[in-house]
PDB file of C-alpha atoms in Angstrom:
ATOM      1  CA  UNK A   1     -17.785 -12.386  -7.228  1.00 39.00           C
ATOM      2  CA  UNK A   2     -18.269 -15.987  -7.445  1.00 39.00           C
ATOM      3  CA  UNK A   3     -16.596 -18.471  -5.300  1.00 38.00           C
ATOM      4  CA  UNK A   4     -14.429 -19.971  -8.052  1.00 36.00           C
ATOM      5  CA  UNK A   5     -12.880 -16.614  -9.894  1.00 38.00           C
ATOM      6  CA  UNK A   6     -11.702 -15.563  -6.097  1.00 36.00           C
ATOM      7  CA  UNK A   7      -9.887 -19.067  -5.633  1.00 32.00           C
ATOM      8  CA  UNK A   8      -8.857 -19.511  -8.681  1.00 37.00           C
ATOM      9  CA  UNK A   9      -6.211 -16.383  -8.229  1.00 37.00           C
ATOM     10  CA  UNK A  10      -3.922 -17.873  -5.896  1.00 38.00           C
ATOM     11  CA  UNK A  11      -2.376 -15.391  -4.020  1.00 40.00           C
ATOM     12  CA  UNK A  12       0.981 -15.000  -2.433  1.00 43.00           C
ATOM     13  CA  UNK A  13       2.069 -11.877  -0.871  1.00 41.00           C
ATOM     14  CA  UNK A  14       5.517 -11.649  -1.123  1.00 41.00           C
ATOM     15  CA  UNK A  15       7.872  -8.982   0.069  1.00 37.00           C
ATOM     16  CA  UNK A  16       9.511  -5.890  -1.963  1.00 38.00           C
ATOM     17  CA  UNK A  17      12.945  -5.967  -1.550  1.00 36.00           C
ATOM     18  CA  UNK A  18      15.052  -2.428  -0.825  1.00 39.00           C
ATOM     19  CA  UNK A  19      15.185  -1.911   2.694  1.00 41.00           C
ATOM     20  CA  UNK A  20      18.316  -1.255   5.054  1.00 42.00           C
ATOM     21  CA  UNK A  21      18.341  -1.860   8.242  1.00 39.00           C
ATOM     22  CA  UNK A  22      20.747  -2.091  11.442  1.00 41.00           C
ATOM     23  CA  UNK A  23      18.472  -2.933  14.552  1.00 53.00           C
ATOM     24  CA  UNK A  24      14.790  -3.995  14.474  1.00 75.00           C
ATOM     25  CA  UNK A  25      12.276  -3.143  16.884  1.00 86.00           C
ATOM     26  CA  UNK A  26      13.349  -4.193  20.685  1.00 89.00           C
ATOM     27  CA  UNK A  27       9.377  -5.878  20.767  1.00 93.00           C
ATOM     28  CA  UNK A  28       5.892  -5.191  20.218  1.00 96.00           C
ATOM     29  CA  UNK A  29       4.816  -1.823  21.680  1.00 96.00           C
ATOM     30  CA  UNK A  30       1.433  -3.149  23.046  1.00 96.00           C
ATOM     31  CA  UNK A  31      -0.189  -5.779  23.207  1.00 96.00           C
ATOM     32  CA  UNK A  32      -2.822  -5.299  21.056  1.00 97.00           C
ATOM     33  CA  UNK A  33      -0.087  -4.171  18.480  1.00 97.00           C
ATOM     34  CA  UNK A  34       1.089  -8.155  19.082  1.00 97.00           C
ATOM     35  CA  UNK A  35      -2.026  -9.638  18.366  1.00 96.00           C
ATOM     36  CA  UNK A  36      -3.577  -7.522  15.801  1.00 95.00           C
ATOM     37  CA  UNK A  37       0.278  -8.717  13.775  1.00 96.00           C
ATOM     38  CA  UNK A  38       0.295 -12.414  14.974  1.00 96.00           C
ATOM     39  CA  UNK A  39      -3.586 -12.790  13.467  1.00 95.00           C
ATOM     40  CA  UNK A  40      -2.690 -11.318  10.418  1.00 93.00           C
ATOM     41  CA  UNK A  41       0.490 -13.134   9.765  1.00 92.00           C
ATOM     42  CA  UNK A  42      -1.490 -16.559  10.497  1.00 92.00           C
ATOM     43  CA  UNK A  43      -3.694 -15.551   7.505  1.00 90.00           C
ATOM     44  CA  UNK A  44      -1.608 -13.617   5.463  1.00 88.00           C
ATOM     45  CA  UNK A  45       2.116 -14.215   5.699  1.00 86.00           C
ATOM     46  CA  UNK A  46       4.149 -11.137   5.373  1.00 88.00           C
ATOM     47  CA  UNK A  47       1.523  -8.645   6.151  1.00 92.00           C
ATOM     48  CA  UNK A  48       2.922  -6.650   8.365  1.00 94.00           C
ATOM     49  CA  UNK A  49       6.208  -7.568   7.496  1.00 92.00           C
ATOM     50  CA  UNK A  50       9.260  -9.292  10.197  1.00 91.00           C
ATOM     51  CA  UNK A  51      10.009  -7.671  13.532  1.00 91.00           C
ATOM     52  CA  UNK A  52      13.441  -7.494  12.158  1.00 88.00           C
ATOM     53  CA  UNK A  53      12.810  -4.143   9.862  1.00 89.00           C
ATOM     54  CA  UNK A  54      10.000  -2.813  12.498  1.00 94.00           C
ATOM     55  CA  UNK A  55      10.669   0.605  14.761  1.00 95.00           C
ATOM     56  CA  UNK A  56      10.555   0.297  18.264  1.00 96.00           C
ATOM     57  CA  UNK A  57       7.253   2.149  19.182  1.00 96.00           C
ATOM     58  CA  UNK A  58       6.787   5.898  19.000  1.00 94.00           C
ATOM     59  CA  UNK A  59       4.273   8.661  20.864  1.00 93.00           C
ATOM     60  CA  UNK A  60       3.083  10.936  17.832  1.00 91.00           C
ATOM     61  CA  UNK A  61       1.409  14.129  18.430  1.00 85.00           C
ATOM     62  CA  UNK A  62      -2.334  13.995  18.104  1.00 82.00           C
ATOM     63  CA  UNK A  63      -4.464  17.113  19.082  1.00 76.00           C
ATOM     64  CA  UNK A  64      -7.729  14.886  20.471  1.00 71.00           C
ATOM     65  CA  UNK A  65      -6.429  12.469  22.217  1.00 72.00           C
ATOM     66  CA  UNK A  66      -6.261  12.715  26.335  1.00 74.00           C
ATOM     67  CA  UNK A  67      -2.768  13.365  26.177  1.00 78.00           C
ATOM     68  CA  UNK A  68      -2.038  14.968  23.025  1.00 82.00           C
ATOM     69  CA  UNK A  69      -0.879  12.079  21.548  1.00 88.00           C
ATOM     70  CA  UNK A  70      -1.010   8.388  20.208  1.00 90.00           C
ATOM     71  CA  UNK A  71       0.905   5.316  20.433  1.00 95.00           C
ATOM     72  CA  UNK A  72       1.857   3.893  17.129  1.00 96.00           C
ATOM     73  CA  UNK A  73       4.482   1.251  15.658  1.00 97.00           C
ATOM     74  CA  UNK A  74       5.991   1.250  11.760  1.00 97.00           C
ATOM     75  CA  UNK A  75       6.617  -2.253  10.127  1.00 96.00           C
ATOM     76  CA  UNK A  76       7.739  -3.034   6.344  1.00 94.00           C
ATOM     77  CA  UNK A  77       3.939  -3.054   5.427  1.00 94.00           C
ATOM     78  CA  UNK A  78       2.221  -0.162   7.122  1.00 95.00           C
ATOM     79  CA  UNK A  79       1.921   1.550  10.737  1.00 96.00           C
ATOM     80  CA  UNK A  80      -0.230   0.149  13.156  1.00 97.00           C
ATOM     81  CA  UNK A  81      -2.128   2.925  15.494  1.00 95.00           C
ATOM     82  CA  UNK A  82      -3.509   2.722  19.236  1.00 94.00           C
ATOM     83  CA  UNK A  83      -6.823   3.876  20.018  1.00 89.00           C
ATOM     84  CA  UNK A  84      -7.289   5.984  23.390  1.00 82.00           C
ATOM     85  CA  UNK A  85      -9.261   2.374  24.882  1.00 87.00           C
ATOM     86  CA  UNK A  86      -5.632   0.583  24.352  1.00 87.00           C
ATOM     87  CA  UNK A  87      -7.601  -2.340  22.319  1.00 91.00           C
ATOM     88  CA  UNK A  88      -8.663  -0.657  19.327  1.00 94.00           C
ATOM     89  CA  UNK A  89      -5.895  -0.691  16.529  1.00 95.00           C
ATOM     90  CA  UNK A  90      -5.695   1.321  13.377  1.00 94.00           C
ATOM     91  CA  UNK A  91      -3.876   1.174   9.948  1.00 94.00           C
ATOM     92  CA  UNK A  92      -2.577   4.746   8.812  1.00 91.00           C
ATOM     93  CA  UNK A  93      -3.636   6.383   5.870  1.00 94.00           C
ATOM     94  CA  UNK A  94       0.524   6.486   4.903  1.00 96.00           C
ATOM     95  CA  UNK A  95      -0.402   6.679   0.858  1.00 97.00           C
ATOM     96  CA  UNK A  96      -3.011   9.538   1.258  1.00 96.00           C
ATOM     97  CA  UNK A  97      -0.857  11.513   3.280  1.00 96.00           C
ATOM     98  CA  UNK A  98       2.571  11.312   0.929  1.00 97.00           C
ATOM     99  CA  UNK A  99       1.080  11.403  -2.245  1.00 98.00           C
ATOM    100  CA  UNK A 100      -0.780  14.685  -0.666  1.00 96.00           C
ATOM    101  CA  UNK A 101       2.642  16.127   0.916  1.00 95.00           C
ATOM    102  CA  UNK A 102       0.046  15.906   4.333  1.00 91.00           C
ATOM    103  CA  UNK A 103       1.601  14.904   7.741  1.00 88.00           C
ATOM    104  CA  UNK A 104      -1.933  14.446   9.994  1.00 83.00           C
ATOM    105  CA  UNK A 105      -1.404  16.121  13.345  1.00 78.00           C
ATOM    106  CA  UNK A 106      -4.857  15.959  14.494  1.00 76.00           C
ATOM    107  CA  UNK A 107      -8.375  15.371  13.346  1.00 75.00           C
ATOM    108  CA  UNK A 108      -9.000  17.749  10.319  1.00 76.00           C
ATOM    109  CA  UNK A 109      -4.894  19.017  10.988  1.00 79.00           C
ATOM    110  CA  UNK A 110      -2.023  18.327   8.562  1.00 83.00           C
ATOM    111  CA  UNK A 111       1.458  19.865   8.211  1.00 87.00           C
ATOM    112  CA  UNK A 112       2.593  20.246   4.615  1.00 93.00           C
ATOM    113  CA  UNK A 113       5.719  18.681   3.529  1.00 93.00           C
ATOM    114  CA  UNK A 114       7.141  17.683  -0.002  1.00 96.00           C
ATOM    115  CA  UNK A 115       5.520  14.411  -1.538  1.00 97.00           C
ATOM    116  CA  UNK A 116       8.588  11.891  -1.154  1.00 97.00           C
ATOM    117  CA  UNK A 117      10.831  10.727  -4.447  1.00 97.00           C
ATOM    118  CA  UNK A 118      10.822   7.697  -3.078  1.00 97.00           C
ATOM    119  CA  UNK A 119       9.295   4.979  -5.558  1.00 97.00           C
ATOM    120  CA  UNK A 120       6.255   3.453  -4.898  1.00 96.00           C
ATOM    121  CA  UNK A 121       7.647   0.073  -5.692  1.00 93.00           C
ATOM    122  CA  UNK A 122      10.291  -2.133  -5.747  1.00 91.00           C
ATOM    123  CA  UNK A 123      13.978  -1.585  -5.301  1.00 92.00           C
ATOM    124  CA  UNK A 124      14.575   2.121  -3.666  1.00 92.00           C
ATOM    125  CA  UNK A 125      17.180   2.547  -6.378  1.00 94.00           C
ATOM    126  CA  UNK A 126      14.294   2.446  -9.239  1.00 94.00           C
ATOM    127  CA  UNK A 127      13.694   5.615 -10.612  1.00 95.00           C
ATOM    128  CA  UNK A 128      10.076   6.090 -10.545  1.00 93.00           C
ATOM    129  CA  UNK A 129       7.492   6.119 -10.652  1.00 97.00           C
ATOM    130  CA  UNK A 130       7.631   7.801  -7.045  1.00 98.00           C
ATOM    131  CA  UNK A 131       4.901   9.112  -4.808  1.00 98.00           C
ATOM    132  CA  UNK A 132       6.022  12.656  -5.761  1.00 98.00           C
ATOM    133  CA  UNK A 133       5.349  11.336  -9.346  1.00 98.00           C
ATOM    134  CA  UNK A 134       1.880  10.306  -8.946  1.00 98.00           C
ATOM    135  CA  UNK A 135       1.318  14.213  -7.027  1.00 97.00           C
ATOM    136  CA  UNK A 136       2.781  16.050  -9.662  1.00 97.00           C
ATOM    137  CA  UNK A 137       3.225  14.885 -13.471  1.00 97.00           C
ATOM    138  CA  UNK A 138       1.121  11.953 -13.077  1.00 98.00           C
ATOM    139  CA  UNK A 139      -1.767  13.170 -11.061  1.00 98.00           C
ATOM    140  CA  UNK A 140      -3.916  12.219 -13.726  1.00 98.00           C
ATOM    141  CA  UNK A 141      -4.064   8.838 -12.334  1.00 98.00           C
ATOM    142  CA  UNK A 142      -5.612  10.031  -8.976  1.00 98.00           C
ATOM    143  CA  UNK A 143      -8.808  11.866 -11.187  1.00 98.00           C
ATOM    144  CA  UNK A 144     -12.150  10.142 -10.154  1.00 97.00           C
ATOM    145  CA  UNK A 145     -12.911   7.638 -12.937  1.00 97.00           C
ATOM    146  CA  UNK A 146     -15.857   6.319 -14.303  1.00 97.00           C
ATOM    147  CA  UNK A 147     -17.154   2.514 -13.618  1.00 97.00           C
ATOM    148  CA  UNK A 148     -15.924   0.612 -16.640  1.00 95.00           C
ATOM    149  CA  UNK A 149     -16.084  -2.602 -14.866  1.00 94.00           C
ATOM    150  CA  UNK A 150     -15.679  -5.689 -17.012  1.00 92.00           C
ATOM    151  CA  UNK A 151     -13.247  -3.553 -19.092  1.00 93.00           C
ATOM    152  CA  UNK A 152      -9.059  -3.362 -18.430  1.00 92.00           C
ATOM    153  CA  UNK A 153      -6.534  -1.504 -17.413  1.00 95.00           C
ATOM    154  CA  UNK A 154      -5.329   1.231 -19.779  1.00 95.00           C
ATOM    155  CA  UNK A 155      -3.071   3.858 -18.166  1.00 97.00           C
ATOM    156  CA  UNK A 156       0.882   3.672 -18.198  1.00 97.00           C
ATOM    157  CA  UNK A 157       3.274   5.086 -15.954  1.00 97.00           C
ATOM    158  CA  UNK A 158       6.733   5.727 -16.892  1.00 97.00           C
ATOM    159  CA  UNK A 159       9.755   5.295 -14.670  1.00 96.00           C
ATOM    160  CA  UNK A 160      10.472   9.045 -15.503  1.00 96.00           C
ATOM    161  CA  UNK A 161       6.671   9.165 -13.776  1.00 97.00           C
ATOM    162  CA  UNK A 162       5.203  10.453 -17.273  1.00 97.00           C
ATOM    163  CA  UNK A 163       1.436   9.022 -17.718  1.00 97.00           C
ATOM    164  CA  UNK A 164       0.199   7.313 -20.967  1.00 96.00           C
ATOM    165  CA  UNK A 165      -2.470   5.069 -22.392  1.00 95.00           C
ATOM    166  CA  UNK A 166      -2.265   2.196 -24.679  1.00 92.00           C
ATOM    167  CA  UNK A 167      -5.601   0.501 -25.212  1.00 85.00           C
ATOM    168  CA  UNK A 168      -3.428  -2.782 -26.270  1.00 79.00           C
ATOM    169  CA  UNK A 169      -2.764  -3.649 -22.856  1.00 82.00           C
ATOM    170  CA  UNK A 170      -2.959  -7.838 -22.442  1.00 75.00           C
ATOM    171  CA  UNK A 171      -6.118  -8.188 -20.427  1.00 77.00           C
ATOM    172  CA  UNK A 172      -6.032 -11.351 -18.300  1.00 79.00           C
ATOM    173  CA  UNK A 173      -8.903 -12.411 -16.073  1.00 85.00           C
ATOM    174  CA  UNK A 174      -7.493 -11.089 -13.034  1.00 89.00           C
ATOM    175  CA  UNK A 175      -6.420  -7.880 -14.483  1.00 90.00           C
ATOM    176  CA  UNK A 176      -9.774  -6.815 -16.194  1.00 92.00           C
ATOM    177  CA  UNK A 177     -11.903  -4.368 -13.719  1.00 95.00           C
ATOM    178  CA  UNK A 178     -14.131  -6.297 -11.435  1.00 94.00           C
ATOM    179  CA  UNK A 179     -15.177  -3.518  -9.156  1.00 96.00           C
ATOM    180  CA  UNK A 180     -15.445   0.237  -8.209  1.00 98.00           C
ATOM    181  CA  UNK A 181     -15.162   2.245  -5.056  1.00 98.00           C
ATOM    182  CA  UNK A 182     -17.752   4.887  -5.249  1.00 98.00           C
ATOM    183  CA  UNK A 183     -16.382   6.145  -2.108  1.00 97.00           C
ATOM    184  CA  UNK A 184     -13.799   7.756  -4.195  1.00 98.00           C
ATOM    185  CA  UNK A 185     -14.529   6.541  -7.888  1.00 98.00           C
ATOM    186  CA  UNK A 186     -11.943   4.259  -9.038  1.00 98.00           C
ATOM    187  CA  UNK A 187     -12.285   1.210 -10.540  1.00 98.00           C
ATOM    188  CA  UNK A 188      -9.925  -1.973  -9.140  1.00 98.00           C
ATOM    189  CA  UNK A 189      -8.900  -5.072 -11.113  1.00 95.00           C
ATOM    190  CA  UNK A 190      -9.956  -8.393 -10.036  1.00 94.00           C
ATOM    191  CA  UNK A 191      -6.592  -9.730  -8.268  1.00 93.00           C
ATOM    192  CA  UNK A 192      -6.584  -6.543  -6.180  1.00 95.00           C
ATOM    193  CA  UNK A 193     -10.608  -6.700  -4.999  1.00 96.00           C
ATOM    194  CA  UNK A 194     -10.192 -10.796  -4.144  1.00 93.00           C
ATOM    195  CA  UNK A 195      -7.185  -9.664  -1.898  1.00 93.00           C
ATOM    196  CA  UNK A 196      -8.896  -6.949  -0.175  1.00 94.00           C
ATOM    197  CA  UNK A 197     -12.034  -9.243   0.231  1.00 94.00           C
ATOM    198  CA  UNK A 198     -10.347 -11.666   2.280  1.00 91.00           C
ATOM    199  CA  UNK A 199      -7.913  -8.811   4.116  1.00 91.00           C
ATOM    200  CA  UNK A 200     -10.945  -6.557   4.422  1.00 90.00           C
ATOM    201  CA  UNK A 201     -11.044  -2.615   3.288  1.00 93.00           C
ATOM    202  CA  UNK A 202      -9.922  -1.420   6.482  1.00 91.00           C
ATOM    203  CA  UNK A 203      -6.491  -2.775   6.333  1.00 90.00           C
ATOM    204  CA  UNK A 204      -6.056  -2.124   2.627  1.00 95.00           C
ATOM    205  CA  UNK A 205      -8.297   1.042   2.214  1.00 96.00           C
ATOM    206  CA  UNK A 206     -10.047   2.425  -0.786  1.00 98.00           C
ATOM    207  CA  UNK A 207      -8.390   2.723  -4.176  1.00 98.00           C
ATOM    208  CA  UNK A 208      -6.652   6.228  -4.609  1.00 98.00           C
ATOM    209  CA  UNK A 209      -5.800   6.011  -8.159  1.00 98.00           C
ATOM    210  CA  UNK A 210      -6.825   4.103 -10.891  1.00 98.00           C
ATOM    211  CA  UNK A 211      -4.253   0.726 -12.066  1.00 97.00           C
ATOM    212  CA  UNK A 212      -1.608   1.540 -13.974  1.00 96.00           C
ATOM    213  CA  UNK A 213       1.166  -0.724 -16.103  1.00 95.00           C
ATOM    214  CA  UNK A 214       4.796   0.176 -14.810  1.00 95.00           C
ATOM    215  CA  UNK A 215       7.593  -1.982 -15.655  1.00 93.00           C
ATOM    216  CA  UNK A 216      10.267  -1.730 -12.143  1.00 93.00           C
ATOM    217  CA  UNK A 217      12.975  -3.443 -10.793  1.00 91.00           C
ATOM    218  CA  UNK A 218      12.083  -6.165  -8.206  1.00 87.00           C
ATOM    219  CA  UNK A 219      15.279  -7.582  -6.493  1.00 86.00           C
ATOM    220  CA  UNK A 220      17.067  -6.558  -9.387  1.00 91.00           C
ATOM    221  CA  UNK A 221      14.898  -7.531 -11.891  1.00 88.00           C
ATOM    222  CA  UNK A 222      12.764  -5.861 -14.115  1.00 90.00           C
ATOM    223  CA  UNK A 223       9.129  -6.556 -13.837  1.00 89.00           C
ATOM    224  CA  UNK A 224       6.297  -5.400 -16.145  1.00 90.00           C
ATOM    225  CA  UNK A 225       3.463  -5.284 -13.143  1.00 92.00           C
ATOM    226  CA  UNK A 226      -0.233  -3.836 -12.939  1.00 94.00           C
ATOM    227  CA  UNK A 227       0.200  -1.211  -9.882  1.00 96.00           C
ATOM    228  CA  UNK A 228      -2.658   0.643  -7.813  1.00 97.00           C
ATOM    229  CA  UNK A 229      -2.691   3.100  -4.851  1.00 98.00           C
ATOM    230  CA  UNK A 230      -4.751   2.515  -2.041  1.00 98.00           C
ATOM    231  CA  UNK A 231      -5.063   4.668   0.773  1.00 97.00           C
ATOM    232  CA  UNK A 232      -3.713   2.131   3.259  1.00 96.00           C
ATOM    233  CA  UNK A 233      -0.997  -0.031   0.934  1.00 95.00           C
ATOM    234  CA  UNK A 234       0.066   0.121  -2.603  1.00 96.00           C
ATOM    235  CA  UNK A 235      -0.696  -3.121  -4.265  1.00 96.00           C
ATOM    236  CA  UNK A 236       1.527  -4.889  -6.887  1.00 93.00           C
ATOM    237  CA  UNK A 237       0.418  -7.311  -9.132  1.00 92.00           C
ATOM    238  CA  UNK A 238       2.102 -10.043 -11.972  1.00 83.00           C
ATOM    239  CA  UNK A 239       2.293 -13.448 -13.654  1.00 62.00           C
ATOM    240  CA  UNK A 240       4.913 -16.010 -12.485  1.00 57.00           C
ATOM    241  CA  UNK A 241       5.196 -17.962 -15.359  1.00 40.00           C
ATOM    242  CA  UNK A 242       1.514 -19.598 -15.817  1.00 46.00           C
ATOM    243  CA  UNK A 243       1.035 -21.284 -12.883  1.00 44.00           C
ATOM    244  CA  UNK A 244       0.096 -18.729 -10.308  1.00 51.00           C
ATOM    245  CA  UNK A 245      -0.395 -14.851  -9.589  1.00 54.00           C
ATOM    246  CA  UNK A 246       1.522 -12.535  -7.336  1.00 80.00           C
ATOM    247  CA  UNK A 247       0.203  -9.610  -5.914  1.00 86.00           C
ATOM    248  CA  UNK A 248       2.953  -7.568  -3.238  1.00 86.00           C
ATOM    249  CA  UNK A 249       2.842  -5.054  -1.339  1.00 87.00           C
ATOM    250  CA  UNK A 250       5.469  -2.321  -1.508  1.00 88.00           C
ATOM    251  CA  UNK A 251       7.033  -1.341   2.118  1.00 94.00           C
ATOM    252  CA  UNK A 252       4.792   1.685   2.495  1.00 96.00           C
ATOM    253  CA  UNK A 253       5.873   1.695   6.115  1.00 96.00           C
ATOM    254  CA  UNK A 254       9.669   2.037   5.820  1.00 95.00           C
ATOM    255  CA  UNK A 255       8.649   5.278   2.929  1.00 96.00           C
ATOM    256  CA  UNK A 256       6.567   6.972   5.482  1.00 96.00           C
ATOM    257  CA  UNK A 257       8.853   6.330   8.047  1.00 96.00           C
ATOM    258  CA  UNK A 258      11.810   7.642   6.471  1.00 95.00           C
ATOM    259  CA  UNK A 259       9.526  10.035   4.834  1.00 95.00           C
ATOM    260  CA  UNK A 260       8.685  11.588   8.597  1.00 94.00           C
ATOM    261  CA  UNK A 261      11.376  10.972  10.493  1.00 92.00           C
ATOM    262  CA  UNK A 262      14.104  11.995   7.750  1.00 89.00           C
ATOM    263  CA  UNK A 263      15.745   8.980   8.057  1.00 77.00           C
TER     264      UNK A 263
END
């Protein structure tokens, strides 16, 4: 992608509002949780989200690991995971696993659980579309695609989570299709694939469903956005006026966590 079309979307990551909290986390639960979240929020603020909303540090079981299990921390944004060398640091797969009603346990182990009805975006009080949605009514979505790169986004997604296409969806530059994961065949629009260049794929992951037009409440205010799943985050995207872009992530961390834990 040239140079110019990547800075020319100006990108602000901004966070989605419906979370409730009473206590944040007491402190980083290792150090290289600290610095893995201090480099990204230098680049990228609001990656990872504010201590304030983060858990205090938890032991998950993990068949594999010397002890049987793994040190990992939930913020807004995602959940950060310790390697058995205590350096290496991992992002969780949280969309893969809710959107497959899969809790991993181990390598190649998962317990089954409900997909959550917990929307993928915006406030918690919005109806849909949820991650249970996108497993059930609107699966479609999640069907390998082919490469139409250069062309735009056509699918809809109901609050009520029922999927449509209108081929009169505005295309804007950094909506049309720029690029396609063959890892798992689905194309991405241009606003998401400049983000994840900078970010990288392993914080973001590969795209899970094709984009979609939703319209949601943001903050209590309805938004028409361009939406797409990636294993890693789900990605947000819409016009401010004319002057700039916003692409968000919704608090994928939080829904796994209180997807889990029950909370």
């Amino acid at each position: 992608m040239p140079k110019r079309s990547v800075l020319a979307i100006v990108i602000l990551v901004l966070s989605m509002l419906g979370g409730e909290y009473s206590t944040g986390a007491a402190g980083f639960a290792s150090p290289a949780f600290e610095q893995v979240w201090r480099d990204s929020e230098a680049q990228f603020p609001n990656f990872w989200g504010p201590m304030l909303p983060a858990r205090d540090g938890l032991l998950e079981p993990y068949d594999g690991t010397p002890l049987g299990q793994r040190l990992v921390q939930y913020f807004d944004k995602g959940r950060m995971e310790l390697g058995a060398d205590n350096t290496t640091v991992t992002s969780g797969l949280l969309a893969v696993e809710m959107i497959g009603g899969t809790v991993q346990i181990a390598n190649g182990q998962f317990e089954r659980r409900p997909p959550p009805p917990t929307p993928v975006a915006g406030d918690l009080d919005n109806p849909g579309p949820t991650y249970a949605h996108l497993a059930t009514k609107a699966a479609g979505i999640l069907a390998p695609a082919l490469n139409y790169r250069g062309g735009r986004v056509t699918a809809v997604i109901s609050p009520a989570g029922d999927l449509s296409f209108d081929a009169a969806i505005m295309m804007k530059g950094p909506t049309a299709l720029a690029d396609y994961d063959t890892v798992t065949k689905h194309n991405v629009i241009t606003a998401f694939a400049a983000y994840r260049g900078f970010t990288g794929v392993g914080a973001i992951g590969y795209a899970i469903s094709e984009p979609f037009q939703t319209t949601i409440k943001v903050g209590g205010t309805q938004r028409t956005l361009i939406v797409q799943v990636f294993e890693r985050r789900v990605l947000t995207f819409y016009t401010d006026a004319t002057d700039h872009y916003v692409i968000e992530f919704g608090n994928i961390g939080q829904h796994y966590y209180r997807w889990r834990y029950g909370v």
